[in-house]
Coordinates of C-alpha atoms in Angstrom, one line a residue:
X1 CA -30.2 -5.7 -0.9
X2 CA -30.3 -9.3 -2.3
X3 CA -28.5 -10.5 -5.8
X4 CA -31.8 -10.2 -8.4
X5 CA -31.6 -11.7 -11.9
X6 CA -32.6 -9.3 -14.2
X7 CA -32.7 -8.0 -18.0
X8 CA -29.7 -5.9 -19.3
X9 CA -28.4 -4.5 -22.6
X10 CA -25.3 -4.9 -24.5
X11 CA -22.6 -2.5 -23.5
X12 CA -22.5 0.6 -24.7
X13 CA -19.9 2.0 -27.4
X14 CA -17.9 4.3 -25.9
X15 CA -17.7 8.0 -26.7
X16 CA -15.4 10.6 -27.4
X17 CA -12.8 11.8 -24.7
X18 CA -14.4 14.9 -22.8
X19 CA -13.6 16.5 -19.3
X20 CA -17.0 17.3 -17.0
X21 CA -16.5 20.1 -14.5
X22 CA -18.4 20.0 -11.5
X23 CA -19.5 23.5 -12.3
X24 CA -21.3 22.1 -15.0
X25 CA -23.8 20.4 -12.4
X26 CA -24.8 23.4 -10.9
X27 CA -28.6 23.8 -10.1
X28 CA -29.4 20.3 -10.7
X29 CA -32.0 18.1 -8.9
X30 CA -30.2 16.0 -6.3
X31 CA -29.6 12.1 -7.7
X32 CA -28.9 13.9 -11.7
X33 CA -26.7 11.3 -12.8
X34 CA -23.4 13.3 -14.8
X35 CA -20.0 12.1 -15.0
X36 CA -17.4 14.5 -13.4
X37 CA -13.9 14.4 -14.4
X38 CA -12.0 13.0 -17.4
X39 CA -13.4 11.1 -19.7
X40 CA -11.5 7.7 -21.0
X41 CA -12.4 6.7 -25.0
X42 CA -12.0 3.1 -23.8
X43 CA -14.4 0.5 -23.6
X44 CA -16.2 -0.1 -20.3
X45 CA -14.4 -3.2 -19.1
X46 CA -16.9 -5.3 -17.2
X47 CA -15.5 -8.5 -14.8
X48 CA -17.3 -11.2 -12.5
X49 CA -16.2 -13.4 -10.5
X50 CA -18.5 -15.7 -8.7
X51 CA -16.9 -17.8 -5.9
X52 CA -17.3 -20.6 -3.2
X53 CA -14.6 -22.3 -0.9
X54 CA -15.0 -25.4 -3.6
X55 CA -14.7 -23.2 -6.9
X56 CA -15.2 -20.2 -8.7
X57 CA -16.2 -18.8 -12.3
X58 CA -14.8 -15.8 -13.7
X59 CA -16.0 -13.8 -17.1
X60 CA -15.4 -10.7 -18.9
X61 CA -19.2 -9.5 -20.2
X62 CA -20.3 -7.8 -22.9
X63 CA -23.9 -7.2 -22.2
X64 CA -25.4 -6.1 -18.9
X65 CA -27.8 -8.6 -18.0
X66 CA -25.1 -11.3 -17.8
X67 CA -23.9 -10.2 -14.6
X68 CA -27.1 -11.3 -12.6
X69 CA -26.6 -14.8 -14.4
X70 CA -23.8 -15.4 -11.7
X71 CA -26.3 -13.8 -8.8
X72 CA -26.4 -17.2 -6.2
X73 CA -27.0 -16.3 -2.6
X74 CA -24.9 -19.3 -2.0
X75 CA -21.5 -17.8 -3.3
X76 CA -20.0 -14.5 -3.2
X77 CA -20.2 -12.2 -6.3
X78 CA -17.4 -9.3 -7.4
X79 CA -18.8 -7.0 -10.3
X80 CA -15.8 -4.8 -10.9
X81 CA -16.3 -2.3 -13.3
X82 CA -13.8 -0.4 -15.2
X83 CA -14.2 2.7 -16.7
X84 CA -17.1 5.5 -15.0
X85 CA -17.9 7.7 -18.6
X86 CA -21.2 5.4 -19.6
X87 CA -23.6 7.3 -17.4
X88 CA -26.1 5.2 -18.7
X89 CA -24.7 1.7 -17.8
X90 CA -24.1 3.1 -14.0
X91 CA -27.6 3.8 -14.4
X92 CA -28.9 0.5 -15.7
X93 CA -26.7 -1.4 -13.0
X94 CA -27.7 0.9 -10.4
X95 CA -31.6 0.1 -11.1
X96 CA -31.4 -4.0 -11.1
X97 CA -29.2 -3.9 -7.8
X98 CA -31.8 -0.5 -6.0
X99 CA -28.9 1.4 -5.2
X100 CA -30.0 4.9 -4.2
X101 CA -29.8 7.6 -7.0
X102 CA -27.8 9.7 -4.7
X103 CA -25.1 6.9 -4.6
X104 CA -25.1 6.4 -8.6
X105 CA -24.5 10.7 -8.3
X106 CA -21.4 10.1 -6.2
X107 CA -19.9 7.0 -7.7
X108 CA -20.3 9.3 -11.0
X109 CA -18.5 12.2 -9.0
X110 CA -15.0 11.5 -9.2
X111 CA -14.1 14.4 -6.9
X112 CA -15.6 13.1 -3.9
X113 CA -14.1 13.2 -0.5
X114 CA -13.1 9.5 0.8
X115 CA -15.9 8.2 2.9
X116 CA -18.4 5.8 3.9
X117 CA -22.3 5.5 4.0
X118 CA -24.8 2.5 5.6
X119 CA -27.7 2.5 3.5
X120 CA -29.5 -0.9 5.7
X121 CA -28.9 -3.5 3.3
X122 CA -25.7 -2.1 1.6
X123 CA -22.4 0.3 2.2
X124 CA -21.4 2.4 0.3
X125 CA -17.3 2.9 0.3
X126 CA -15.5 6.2 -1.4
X127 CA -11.7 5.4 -2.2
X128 CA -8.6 7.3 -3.9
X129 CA -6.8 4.6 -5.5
X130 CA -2.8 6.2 -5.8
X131 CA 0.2 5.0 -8.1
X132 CA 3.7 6.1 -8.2
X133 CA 4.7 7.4 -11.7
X134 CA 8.2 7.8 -13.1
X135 CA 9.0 11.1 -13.3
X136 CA 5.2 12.0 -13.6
X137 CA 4.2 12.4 -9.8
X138 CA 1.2 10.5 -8.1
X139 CA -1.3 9.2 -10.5
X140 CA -5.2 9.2 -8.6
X141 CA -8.4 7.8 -9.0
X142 CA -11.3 7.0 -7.5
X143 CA -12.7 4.1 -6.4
X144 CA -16.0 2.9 -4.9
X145 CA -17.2 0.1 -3.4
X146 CA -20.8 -1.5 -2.6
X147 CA -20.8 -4.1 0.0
X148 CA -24.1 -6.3 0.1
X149 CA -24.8 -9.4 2.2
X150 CA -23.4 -11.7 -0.4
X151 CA -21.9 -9.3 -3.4
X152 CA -19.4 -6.6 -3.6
X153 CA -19.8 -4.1 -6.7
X154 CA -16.3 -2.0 -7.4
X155 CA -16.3 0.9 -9.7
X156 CA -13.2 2.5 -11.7
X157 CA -12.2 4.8 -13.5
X158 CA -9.2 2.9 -15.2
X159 CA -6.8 5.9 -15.6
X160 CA -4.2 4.7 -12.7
X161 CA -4.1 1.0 -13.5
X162 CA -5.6 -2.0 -11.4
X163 CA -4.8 -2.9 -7.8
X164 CA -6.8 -5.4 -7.9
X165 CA -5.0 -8.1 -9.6
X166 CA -3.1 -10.0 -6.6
X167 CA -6.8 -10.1 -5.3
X168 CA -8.0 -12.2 -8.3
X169 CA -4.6 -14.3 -8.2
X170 CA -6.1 -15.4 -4.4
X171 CA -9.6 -15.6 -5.7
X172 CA -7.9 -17.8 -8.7
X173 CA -5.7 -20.0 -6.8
X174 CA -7.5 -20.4 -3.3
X175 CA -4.7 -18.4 -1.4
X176 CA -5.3 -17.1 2.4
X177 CA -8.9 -17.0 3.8
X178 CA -10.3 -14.9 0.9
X179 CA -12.6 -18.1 -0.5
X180 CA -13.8 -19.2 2.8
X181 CA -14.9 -15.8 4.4
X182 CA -17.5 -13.5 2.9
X183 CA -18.3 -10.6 0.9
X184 CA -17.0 -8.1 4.2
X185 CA -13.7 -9.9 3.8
X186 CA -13.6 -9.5 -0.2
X187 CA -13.9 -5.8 0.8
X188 CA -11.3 -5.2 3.1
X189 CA -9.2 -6.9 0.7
X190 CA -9.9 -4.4 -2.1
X191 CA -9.4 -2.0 0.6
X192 CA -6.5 -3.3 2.2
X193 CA -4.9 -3.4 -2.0
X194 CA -5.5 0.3 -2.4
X195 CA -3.6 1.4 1.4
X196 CA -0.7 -1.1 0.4
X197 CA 0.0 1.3 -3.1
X198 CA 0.0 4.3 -0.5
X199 CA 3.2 3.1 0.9
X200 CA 4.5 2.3 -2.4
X201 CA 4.2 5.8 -3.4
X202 CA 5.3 6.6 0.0
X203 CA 8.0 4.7 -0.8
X204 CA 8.7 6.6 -3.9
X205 CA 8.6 9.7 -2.7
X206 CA 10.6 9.0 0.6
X207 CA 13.8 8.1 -1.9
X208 CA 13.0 11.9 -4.3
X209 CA 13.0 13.8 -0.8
X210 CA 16.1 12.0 0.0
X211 CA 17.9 13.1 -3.1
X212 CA 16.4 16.4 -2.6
X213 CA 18.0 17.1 0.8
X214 CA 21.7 16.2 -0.8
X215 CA 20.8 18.1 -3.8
X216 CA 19.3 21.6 -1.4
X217 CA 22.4 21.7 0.6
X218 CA 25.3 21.1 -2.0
X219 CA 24.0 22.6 -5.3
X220 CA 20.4 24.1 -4.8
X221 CA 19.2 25.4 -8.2
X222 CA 15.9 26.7 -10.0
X223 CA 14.8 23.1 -10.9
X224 CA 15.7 21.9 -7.3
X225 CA 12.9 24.5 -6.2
X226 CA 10.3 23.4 -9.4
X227 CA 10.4 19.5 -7.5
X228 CA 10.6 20.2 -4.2
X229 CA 6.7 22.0 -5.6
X230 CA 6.0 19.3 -7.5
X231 CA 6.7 16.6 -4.2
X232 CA 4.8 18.7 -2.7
X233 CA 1.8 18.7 -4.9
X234 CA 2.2 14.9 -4.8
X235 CA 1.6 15.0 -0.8
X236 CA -1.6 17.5 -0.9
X237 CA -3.0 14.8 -3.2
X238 CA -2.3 11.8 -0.6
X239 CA -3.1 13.7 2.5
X240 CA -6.7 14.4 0.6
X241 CA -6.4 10.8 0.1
X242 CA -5.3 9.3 3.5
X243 CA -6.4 11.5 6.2
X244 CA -10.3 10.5 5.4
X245 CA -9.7 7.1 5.2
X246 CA -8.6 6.9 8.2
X247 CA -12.7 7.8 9.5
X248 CA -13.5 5.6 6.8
X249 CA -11.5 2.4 7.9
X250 CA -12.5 3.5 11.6
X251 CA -16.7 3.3 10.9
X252 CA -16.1 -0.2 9.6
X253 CA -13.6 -1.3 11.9
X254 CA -16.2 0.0 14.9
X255 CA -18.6 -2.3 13.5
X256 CA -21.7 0.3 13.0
X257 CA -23.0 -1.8 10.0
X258 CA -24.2 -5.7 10.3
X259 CA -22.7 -6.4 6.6
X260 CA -19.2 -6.4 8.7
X261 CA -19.0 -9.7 10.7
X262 CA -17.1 -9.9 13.7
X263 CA -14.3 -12.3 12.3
X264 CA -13.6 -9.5 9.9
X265 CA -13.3 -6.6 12.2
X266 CA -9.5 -8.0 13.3
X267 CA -8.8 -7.1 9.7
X268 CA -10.4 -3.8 9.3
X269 CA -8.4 -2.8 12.5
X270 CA -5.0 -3.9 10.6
X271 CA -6.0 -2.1 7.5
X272 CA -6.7 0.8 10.4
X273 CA -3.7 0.8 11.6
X274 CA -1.9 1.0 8.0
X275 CA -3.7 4.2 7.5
X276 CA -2.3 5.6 10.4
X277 CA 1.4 5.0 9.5
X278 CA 0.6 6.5 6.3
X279 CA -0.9 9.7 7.7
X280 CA 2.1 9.9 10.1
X281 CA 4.5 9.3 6.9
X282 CA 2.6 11.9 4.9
X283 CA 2.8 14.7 8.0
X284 CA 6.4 13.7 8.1
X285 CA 7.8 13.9 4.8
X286 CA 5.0 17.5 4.5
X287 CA 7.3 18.7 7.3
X288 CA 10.7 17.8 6.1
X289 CA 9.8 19.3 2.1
X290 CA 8.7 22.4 4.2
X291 CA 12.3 22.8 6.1
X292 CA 13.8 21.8 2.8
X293 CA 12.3 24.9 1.3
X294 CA 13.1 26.9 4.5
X295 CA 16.8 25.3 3.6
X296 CA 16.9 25.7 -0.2
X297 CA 15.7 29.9 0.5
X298 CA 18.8 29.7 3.2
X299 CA 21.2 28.2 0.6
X300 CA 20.3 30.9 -2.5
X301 CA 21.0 33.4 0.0
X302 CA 24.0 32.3 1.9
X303 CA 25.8 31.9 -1.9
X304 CA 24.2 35.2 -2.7
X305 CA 26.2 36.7 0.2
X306 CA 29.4 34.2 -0.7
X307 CA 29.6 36.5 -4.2
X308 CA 28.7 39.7 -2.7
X309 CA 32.1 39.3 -0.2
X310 CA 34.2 38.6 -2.4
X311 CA 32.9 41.5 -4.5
X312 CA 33.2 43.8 -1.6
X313 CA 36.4 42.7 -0.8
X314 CA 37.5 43.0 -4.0
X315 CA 36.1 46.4 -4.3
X316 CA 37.8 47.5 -1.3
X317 CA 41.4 46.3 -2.6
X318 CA 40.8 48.4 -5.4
X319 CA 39.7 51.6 -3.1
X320 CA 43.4 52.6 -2.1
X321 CA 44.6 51.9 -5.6
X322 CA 42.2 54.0 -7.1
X323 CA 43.5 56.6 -4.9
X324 CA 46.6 56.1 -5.9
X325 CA 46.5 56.2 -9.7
X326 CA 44.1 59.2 -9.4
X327 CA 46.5 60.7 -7.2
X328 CA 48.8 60.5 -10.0
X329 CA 46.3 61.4 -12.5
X330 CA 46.0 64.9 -11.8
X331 CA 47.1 67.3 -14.4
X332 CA 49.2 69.5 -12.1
X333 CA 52.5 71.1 -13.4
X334 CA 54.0 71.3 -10.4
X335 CA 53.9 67.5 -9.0
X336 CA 57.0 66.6 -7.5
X337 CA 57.0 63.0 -8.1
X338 CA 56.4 63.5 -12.1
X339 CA 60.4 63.9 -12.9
X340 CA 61.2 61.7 -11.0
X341 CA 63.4 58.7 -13.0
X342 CA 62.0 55.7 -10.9
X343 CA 57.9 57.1 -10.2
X344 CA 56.2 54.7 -12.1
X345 CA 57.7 51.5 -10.6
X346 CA 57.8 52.9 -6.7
X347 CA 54.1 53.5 -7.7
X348 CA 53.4 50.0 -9.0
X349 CA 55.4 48.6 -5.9
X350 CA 53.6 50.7 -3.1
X351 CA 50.2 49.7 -4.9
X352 CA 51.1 46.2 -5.1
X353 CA 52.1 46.7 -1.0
X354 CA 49.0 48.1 -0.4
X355 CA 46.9 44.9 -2.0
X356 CA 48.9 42.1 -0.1
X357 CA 48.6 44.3 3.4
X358 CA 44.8 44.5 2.8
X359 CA 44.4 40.8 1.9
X360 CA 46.7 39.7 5.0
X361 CA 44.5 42.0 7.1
X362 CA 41.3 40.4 5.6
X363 CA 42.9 36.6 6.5
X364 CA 43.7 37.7 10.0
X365 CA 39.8 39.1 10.7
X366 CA 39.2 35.7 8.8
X367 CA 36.8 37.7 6.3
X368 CA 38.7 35.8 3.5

């Protein structure tokens, strides 16, 4: 697919917030272009940049057709666009570049599985782009990517913020290899952004998981259980994440498509192996929140059995003293304790006997 020139239209306004099931799409035609998930009611932000190893030119557009002014087979073009909700601008970009309507249907599917497609003349890349949020769990989105000879096209949905700003900072200030290589090497970049914010949510959730095992052994309570769940929630989103990427990263890395030179695959391979570590991470910490459950379960019950001793043993002091004052209790006339001038305080004495020879008896079978 080579960069074409062609007419566009002026952005269009943006409408108001709706969430699109997937449901929703059921018994449609194959390549019916609806937009599945959230809705944003922010503008479609549009950026190019167009760069050689001598210079580049970068421009926020308002109208469509301005991003084919930029299309020069001589530099390397990066359409990133912002914001998924404007089925009819996917459309309209989709049409002047020929990418396949059943790409246009998955880049609009913001549930798709990560993974990678060679359509000849351009690839087609499926990303979950993941942020660590305060207190809020792992923020996702997806992104997708279009690799051409000469041109890479990124799509957003804008809800997790932008990894792609240190990229533009090396586009901007000529950093690294970035200007010199191609369009496959602008690619991995985007790709190799997105894997590094795994390990920063990694990262994140490594030092929760931490706090949780001090927190399950000393003083395990209801909310300790409601966030080891909601950890765990955060790692069923990044293994959905992760674990395809890593066939992903492995297709490109093998080579399969010609878009991927051979001075790129060394980098592909790196971004490879980053994937790995961060499905090893992932299995890891999914196996220590298990055994933290296991652990907190252990814990409820263990001090659940702590009160019901000392109940028990409290209820057995009481057993022969019961006895006792019932004993004494008994209406009989003829008791010959009841006259006697010094009952009441040989009573209160043997009872009190009987309660320190039961606890030293408990202390010796070291059930105290």
């Amino acid at each position: 697919m080579k960069k074409t020139r062609r007419p566009g239209t002026p952005l269009p306004a943006p409408h108001p917030p709706a969430a699109t099931k997937r449901s929703e799409k059921a018994g449609l035609p194959p390549g019916t272009l609806i937009h599945i998930g959230e809705k944003s009611d922010r503008e479609i932000r549009i950026t190019v940049i167009d760069y050689t190893p001598e210079g580049f030119e970068e421009k926020e557009i308002t109208a469509l057709n301005e991003c084919f002014y930029f299309m020069d087979a001589s530099a390397i073009t990066w359409i990133n666009v912002e914001g998924l909700h404007e089925v009819e601008l996917v459309r309209q970009l989709g049409d002047c570049q020929g990418i396949h309507p059943l790409v246009l249907e998955d880049i609009l599917n913001t549930e798709q599985r990560p993974k990678a497609e060679d359509f000849g003349d351009y690839l087609f890349i499926v990303l979950k782009m993941l942020r660590a949020r305060e207190g809020l769990g792992i923020a996702t989105e997806q992104v997708s990517l279009i690799l051409g000879e000469n041109f890479v096209i990124s799509f957003q949905e804008g809800f997790a913020g932008d990894a792609f700003n240190p990229i533009r900072e090396r586009i901007r200030g000529s950093k690294g290899r970035i200007r010199t290589m191609g369009a496959d090497y602008l690619a991995y970049s985007l790709i190799d952004a997105i894997v590094d914010d795994y390990f920063v949510a990694l990262e994140k959730i490594g030092e929760e998981i931490e706090e949780l095992e001090v927190e399950v052994v000393t003083s395990p309570t209801r909310e300790t259980q409601r966030k080891i769940h909601r950890i765990k929630r955060s790692m069923i989103f990044l293994r959905k994440a992760v674990w395809p990427l890593r066939e992903v990263i492995g297709s490109l890395e093998r080579r399969d498509s010609t878009l991927i030179r051979e001075a790129t695959i060394v980098y592909f391979r790196d971004v490879y192996d980053h994937t790995v570590q961060a499905i090893d991470t992932v299995d890891t910490y999914r196996d220590m929140l298990s055994g933290m459950l296991d652990v907190y379960l252990s814990s409820l019950s263990n001090r659940t059995n702590e009160v019901m001793k000392v109940l028990t043993i409290i209820a057995t002091i009481f057993m022969p003293l019961t006895f006792v004052v019932g004993l004494y209790g008994m209406n009989f006339k003829y008791m010959p304790e009841l006259e006697w001038h010094w009952g009441y305080p040989v009573v209160l004495v043997l009872m009190l006997l009987i309660s320190i020879a039961m606890v030293i008896f408990f202390r010796r079978k070291k059930w105290l």
